[in-house]
GROMACS .gro file of C-alpha atoms in nm:
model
  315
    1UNK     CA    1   0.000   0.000   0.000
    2UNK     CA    2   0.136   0.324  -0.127
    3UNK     CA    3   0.057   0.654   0.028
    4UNK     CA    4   0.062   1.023  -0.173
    5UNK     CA    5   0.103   1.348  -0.032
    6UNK     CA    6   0.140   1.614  -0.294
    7UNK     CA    7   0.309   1.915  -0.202
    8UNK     CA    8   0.249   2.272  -0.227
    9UNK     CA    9  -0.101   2.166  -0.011
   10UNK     CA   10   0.043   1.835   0.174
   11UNK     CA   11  -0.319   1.681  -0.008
   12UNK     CA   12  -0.296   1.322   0.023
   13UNK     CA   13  -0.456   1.097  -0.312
   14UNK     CA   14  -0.275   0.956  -0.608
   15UNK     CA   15  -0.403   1.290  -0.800
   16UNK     CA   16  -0.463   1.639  -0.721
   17UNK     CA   17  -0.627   1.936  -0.926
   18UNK     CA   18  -0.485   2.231  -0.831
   19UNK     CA   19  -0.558   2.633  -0.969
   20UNK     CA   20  -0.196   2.793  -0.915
   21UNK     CA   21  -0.209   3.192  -0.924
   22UNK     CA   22   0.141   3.203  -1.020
   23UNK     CA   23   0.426   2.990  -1.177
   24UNK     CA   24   0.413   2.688  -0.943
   25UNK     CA   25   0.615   2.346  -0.889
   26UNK     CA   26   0.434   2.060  -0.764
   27UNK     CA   27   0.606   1.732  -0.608
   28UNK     CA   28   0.428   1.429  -0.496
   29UNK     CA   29   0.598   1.224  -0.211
   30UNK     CA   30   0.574   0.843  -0.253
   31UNK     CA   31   0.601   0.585   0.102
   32UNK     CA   32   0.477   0.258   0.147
   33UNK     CA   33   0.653   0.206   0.512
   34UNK     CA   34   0.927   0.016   0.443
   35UNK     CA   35   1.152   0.177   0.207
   36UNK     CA   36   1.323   0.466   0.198
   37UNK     CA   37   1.047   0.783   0.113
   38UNK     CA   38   1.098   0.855  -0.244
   39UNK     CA   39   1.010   1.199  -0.371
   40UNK     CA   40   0.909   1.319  -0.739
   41UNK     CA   41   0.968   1.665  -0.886
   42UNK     CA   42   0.686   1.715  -1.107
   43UNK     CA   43   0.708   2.027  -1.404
   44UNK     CA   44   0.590   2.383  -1.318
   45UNK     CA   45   0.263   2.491  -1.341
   46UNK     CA   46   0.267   2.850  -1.489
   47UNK     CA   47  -0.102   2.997  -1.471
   48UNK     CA   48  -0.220   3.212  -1.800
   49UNK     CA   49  -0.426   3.495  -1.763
   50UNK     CA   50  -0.783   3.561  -1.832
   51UNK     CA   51  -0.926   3.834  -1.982
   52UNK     CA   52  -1.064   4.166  -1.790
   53UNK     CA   53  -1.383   4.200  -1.957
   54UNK     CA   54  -1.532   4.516  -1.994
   55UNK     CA   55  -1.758   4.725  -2.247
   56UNK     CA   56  -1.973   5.111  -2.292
   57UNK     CA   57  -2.290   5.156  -2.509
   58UNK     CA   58  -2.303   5.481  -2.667
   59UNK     CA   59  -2.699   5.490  -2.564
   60UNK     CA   60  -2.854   5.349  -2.300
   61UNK     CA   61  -3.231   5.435  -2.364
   62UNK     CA   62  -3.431   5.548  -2.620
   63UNK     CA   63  -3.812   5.532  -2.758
   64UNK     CA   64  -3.790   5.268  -2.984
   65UNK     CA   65  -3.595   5.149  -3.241
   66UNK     CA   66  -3.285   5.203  -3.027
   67UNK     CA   67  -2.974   5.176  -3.224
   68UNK     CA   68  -2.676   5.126  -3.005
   69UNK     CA   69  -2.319   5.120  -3.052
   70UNK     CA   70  -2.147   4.863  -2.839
   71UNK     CA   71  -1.736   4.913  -2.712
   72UNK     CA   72  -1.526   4.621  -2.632
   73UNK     CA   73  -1.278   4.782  -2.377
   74UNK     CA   74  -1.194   4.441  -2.200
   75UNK     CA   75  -0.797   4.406  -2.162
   76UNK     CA   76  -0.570   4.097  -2.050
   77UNK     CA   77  -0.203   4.102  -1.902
   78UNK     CA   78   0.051   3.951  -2.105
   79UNK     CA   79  -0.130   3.849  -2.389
   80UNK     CA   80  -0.400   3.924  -2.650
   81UNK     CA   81  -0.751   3.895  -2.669
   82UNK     CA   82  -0.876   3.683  -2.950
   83UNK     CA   83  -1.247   3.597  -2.983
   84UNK     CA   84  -1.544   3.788  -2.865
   85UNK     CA   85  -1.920   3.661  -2.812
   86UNK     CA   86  -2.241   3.907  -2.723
   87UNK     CA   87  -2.519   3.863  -2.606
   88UNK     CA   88  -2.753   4.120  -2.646
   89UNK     CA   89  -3.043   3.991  -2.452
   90UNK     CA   90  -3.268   3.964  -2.717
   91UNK     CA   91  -3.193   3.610  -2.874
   92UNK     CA   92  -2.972   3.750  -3.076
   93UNK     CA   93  -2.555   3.762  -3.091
   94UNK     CA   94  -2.259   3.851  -3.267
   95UNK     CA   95  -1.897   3.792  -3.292
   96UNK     CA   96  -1.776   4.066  -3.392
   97UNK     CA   97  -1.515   4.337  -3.136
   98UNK     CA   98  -1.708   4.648  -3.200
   99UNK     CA   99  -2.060   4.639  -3.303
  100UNK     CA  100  -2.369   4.811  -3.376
  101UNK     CA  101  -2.686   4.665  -3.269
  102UNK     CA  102  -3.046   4.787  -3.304
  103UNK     CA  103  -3.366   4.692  -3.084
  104UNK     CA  104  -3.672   4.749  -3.263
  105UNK     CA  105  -3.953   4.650  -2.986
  106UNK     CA  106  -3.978   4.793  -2.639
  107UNK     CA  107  -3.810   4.669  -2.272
  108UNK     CA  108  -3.513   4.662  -2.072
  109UNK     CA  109  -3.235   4.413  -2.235
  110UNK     CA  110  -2.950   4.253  -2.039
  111UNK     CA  111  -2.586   4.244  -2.203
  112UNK     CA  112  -2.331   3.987  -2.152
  113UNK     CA  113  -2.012   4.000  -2.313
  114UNK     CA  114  -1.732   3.703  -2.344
  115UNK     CA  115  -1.363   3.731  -2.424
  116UNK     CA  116  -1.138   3.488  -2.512
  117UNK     CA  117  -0.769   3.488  -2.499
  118UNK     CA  118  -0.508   3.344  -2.738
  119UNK     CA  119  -0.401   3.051  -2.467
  120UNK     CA  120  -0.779   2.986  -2.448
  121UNK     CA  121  -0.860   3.141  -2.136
  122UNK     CA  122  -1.236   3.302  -2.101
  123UNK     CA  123  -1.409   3.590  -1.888
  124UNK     CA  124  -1.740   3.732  -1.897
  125UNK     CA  125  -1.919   4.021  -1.800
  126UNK     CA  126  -2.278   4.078  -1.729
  127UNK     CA  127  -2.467   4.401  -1.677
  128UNK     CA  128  -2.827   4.352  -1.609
  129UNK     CA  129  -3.114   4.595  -1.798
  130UNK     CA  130  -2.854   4.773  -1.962
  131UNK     CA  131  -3.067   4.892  -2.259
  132UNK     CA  132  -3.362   5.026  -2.184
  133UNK     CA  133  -3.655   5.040  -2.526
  134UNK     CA  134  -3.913   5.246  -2.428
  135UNK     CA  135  -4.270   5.226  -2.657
  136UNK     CA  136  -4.393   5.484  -2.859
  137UNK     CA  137  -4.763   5.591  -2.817
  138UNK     CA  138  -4.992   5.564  -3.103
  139UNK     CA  139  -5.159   5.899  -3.137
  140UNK     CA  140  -5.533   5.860  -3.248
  141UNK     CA  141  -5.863   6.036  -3.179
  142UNK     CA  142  -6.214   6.127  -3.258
  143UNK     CA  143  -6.487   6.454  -3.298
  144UNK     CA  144  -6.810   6.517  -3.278
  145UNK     CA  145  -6.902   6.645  -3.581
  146UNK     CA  146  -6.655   6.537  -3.865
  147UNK     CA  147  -6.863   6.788  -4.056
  148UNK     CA  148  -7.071   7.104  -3.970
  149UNK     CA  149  -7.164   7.421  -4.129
  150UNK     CA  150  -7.025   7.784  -4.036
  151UNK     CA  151  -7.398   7.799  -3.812
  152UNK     CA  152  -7.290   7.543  -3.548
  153UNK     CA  153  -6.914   7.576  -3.543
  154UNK     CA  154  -6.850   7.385  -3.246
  155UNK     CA  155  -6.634   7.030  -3.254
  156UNK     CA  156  -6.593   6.871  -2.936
  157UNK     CA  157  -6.251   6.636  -2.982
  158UNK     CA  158  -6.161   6.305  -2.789
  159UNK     CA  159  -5.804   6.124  -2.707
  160UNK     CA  160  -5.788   5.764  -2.803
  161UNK     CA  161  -5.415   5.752  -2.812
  162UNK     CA  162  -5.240   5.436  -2.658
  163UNK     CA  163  -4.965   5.285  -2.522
  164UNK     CA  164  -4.830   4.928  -2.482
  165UNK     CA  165  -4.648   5.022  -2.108
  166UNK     CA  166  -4.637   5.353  -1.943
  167UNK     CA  167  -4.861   5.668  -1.940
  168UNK     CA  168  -4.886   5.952  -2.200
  169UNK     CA  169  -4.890   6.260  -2.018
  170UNK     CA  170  -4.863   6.513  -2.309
  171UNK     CA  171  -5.136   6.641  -2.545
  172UNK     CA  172  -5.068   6.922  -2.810
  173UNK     CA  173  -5.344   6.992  -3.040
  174UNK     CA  174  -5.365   7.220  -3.311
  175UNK     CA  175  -5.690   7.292  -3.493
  176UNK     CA  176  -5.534   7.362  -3.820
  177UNK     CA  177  -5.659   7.760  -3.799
  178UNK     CA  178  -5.385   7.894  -3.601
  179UNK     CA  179  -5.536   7.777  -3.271
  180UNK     CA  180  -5.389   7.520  -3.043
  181UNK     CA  181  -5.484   7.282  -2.693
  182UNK     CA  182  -5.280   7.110  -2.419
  183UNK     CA  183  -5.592   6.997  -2.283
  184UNK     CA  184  -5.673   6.601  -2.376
  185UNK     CA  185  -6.032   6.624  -2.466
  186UNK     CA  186  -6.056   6.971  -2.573
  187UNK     CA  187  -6.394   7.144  -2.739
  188UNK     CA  188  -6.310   7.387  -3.006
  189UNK     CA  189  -6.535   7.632  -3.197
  190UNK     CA  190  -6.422   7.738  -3.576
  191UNK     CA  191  -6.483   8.125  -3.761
  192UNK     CA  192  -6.429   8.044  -4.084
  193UNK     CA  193  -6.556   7.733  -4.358
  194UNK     CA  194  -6.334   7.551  -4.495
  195UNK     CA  195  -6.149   7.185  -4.432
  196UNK     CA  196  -5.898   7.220  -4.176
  197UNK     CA  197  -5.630   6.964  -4.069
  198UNK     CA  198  -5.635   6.895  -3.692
  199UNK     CA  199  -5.302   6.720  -3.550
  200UNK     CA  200  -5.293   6.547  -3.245
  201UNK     CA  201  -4.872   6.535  -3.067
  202UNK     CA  202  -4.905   6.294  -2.799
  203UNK     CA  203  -4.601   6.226  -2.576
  204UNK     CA  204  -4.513   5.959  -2.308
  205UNK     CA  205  -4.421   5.979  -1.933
  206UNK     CA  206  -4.087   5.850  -2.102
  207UNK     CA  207  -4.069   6.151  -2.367
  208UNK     CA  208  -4.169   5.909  -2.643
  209UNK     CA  209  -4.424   6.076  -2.915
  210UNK     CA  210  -4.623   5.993  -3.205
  211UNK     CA  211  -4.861   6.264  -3.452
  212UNK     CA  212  -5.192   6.206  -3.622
  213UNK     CA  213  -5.385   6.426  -3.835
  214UNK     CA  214  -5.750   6.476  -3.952
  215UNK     CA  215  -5.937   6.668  -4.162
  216UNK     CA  216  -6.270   6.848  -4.045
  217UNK     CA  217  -6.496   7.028  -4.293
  218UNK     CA  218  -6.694   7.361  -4.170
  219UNK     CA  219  -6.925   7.399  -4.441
  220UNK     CA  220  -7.145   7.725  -4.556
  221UNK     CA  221  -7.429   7.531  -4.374
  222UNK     CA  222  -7.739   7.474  -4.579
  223UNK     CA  223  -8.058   7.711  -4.648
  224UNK     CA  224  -8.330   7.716  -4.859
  225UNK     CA  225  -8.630   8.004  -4.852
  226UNK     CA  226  -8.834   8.079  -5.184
  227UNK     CA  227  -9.111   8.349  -5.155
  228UNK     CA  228  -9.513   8.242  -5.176
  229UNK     CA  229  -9.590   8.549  -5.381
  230UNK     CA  230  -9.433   8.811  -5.531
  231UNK     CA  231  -9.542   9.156  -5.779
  232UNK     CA  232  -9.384   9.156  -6.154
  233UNK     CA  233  -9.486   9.524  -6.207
  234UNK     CA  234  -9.157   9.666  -6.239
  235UNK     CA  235  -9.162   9.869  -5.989
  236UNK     CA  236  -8.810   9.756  -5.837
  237UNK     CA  237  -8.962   9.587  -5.520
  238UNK     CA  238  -9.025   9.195  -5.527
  239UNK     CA  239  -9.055   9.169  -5.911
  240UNK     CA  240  -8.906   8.812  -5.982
  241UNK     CA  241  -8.991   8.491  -5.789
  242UNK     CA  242  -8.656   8.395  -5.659
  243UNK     CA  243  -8.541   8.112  -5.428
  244UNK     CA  244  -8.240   8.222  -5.237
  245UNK     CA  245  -8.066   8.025  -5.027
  246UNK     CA  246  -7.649   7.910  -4.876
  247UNK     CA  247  -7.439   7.614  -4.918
  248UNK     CA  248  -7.572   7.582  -5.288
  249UNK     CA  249  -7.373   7.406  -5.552
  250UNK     CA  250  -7.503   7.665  -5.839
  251UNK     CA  251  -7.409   7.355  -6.149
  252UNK     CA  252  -7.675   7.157  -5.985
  253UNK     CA  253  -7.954   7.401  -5.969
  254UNK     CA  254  -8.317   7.397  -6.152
  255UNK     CA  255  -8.608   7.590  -6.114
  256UNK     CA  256  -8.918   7.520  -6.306
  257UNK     CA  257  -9.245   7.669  -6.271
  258UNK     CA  258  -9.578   7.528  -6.390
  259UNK     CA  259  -9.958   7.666  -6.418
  260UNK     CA  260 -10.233   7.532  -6.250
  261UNK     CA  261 -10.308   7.290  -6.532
  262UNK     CA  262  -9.976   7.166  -6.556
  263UNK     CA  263  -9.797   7.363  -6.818
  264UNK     CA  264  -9.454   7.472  -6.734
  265UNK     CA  265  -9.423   7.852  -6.762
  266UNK     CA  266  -9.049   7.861  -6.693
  267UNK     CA  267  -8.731   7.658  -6.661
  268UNK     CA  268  -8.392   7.807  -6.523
  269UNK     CA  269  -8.065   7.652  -6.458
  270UNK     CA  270  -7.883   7.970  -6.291
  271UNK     CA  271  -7.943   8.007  -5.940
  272UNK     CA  272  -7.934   8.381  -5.974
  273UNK     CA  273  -8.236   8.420  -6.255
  274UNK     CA  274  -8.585   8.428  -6.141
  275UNK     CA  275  -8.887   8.434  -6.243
  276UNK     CA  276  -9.007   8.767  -6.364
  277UNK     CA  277  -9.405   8.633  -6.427
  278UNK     CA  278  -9.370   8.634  -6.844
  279UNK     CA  279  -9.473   8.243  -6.943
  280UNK     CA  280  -9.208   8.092  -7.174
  281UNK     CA  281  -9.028   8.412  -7.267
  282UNK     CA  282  -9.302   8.606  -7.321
  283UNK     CA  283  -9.389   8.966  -7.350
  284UNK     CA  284  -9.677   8.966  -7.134
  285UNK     CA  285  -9.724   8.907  -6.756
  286UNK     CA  286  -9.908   8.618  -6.682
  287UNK     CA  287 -10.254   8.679  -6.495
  288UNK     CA  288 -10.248   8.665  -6.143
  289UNK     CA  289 -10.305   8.344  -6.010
  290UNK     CA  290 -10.138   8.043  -5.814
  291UNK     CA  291  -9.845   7.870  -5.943
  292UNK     CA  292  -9.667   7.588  -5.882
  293UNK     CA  293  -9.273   7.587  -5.916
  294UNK     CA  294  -9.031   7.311  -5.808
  295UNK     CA  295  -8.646   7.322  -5.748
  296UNK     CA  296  -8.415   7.054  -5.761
  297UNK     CA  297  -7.980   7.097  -5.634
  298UNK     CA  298  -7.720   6.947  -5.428
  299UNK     CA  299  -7.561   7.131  -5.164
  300UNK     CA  300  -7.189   7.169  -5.032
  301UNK     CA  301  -7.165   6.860  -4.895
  302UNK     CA  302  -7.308   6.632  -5.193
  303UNK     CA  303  -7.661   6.615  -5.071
  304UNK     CA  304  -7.977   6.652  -5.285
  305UNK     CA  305  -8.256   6.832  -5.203
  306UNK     CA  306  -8.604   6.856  -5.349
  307UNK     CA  307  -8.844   7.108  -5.322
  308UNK     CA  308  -9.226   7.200  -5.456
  309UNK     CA  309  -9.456   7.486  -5.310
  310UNK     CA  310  -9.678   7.749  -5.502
  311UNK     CA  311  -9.622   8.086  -5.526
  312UNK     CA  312  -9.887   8.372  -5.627
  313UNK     CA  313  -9.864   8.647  -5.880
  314UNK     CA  314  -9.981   8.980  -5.734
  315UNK     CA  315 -10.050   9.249  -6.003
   0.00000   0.00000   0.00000
C-alpha cells in the first residue's frame, strides 16, 4: 500500500487538481513504510491569464428602435484577446469586437459580453437591464361632428391615443386655424368654412411621441327660402320669384315653374335668374293666379334636395 502526499497543499490521493495563481512546482511524495520515502519533482505549473472583460454603449435608452453602438474595452495582461461573443439579450448575438446593434420593440435588455484569450482562457461580464426600449404611443382620436356648417361651429374632440407600457402625459393639439390645446379632450369652436387639418402630438411619461392628423370640414351650412308670392310690375320691389338660399352648388340648380293645369311657364338653370311672371319668354305678364314651381340641387356637402310649393302672382 502506497501513500501520496502532494506538495504545495500536503493533499494526500494519487491525484490532485490544483488552480496555481502564479508559476508553481508541484512534487508528490511516494512511502509505502518500508523503504526509503521517495520523492518526485513534477514540471511547473505557470497559470495564463484571463481576460478583464469590460464594455460602454453609446446609448442606453431610447423610444424605440434604439440603435446602439457597443465598445469592447476588456484588456488581458501579457497576452492578446482573441475571440469575442455578445449577447444582447434579445436572442440574438454577434462575434464581432465592436458592433452596432439595433432593438426594434420595447423593454429593458440585459448584455453579456465574453472574451477569449489566445491561450484559451475566457471571462465574462454581465450588466443587467442595460438597454432600456421604451414604446412609442400611437396617437389617435375622434370629434363630434366630422362635418358642420359655419352655423354650429362647435367640434368637441376626444383622445384615443395608446400605449403598450407607461402613461402619455402630453397632449398638443392644433386645430389647423392657427389655434392650439394642451388639454386632452378639448372642445373647439371654428370662424371660418373651410377643411382644416387637426393634428394630435401625444407624448409619453418616457418623452416618447407619435402625430396624427384629420381633416374636419366647416361647411357654408345649408338654407333654402323661396317666396309664396311676389309683384312683376316693375316697380323695383319683389318683381321676380326667386329662391335664395347658402351652401348651394349653383351647377346643380333647376327651377321650373308650372300653371295650375300643368304647363310649365319657366325653366332656369342659374341660381341667380328668377322668375319675372312672363310664361315661356313672353312679352306679357301672366294673370295673377297660383303657381306651382319646383327646385331641384345638391348642396356643399353632396346632398340633394327637393323642393315643390306654389307661389302667387300679385298684379
Amino acid at each position: 500500500n502506497y501513500n501520496y502526499v502532494w506538495t504545495p497543499g500536503n493533499t494526500a490521493g494519487t491525484t490532485n487538481t490544483v488552480s496555481p495563481t502564479i508559476p508553481t512546482t508541484y512534487t508528490v511524495t511516494l512511502t509505502d513504510g518500508c523503504t526509503v520515502t521517495s520523492t518526485i519533482a513534477l514540471t511547473t505549473v505557470t497559470p495564463q491569464p484571463s481576460p478583464i472583460v469590460d464594455f460602454t454603449a453609446d446609448i442606453l435608452s431610447g423610444c424605440e428602435p434604439v440603435c446602439v453602438n457597443f465598445t469592447d474595452n476588456s484588456a488581458i495582461a501579457g497576452g492578446s484577446i482573441s475571440a469575442w461573443r455578445w449577447d444582447f439579450g434579445d436572442s440574438l448575438s454577434s462575434t464581432v469586437q465592436n458592433i452596432l446593434h439595433c432593438y426594434p420593440n420595447a423593454g429593458a435588455y440585459t448584455v453579456t459580453l465574453t472574451a477569449v484569450s489566445s491561450n484559451g482562457c475566457s471571462g465574462s461580464l454581465t450588466k443587467n437591464n442595460y438597454i432600456n426600449v421604451f414604446p412609442i404611443p400611437v396617437a389617435a382620436f375622434t370629434s363630434n361632428p366630422t362635418v358642420t356648417d359655419i352655423y354650429a361651429p362647435g367640434i368637441n374632440f376626444f383622445d384615443n391615443s395608446i400605449i403598450s407600457s407607461g402613461t402619455i402625459s402630453n397632449w398638443n393639439w392644433n386645430f389647423g386655424d392657427t389655434a392650439s390645446s394642451l388639454l386632452q379632450n378639448p372642445y373647439h369652436s371654428y370662424g371660418n368654412t373651410g377643411s382644416f387639418p387637426v393634428m394630435l402630438i401625444v407624448k409619453s411619461d418616457k418623452g416618447c411621441s407619435d402625430t396624427t392628423i384629420h381633416a374636419i370640414s366647416i361647411t357654408y351650412g345649408f338654407t333654402f327660402y323661396a317666396p309664396e308670392t311676389f309683384t312683376p310690375n316693375y316697380d323695383g320691389k319683389n318683381d321676380t320669384f326667386l329662391p335664395k338660399g347658402t351652401g348651394w352648388k349653383p351647377e346643380t340648380y333647376n327651377l321650373w315653374i308650372f300653371d295650375r293645369w300643368g304647363n310649365m311657364c319657366f325653366h332656369t338653370a342659374d341660381m341667380n335668374l328668377g322668375w319675372d311672371g312672363k310664361s315661356n319668354k313672353g312679352n306679357t305678364i301672366s294673370q295673377t293666379d297660383v303657381y306651382v314651381w319646383k327646385v331641384e340641387l345638391t348642396d356643399t356637402s353632396e346632398q340633394p334636395h327637393y323642393y315643390t310649393g306654389i307661389a302667387s302672382i300679385i298684379n
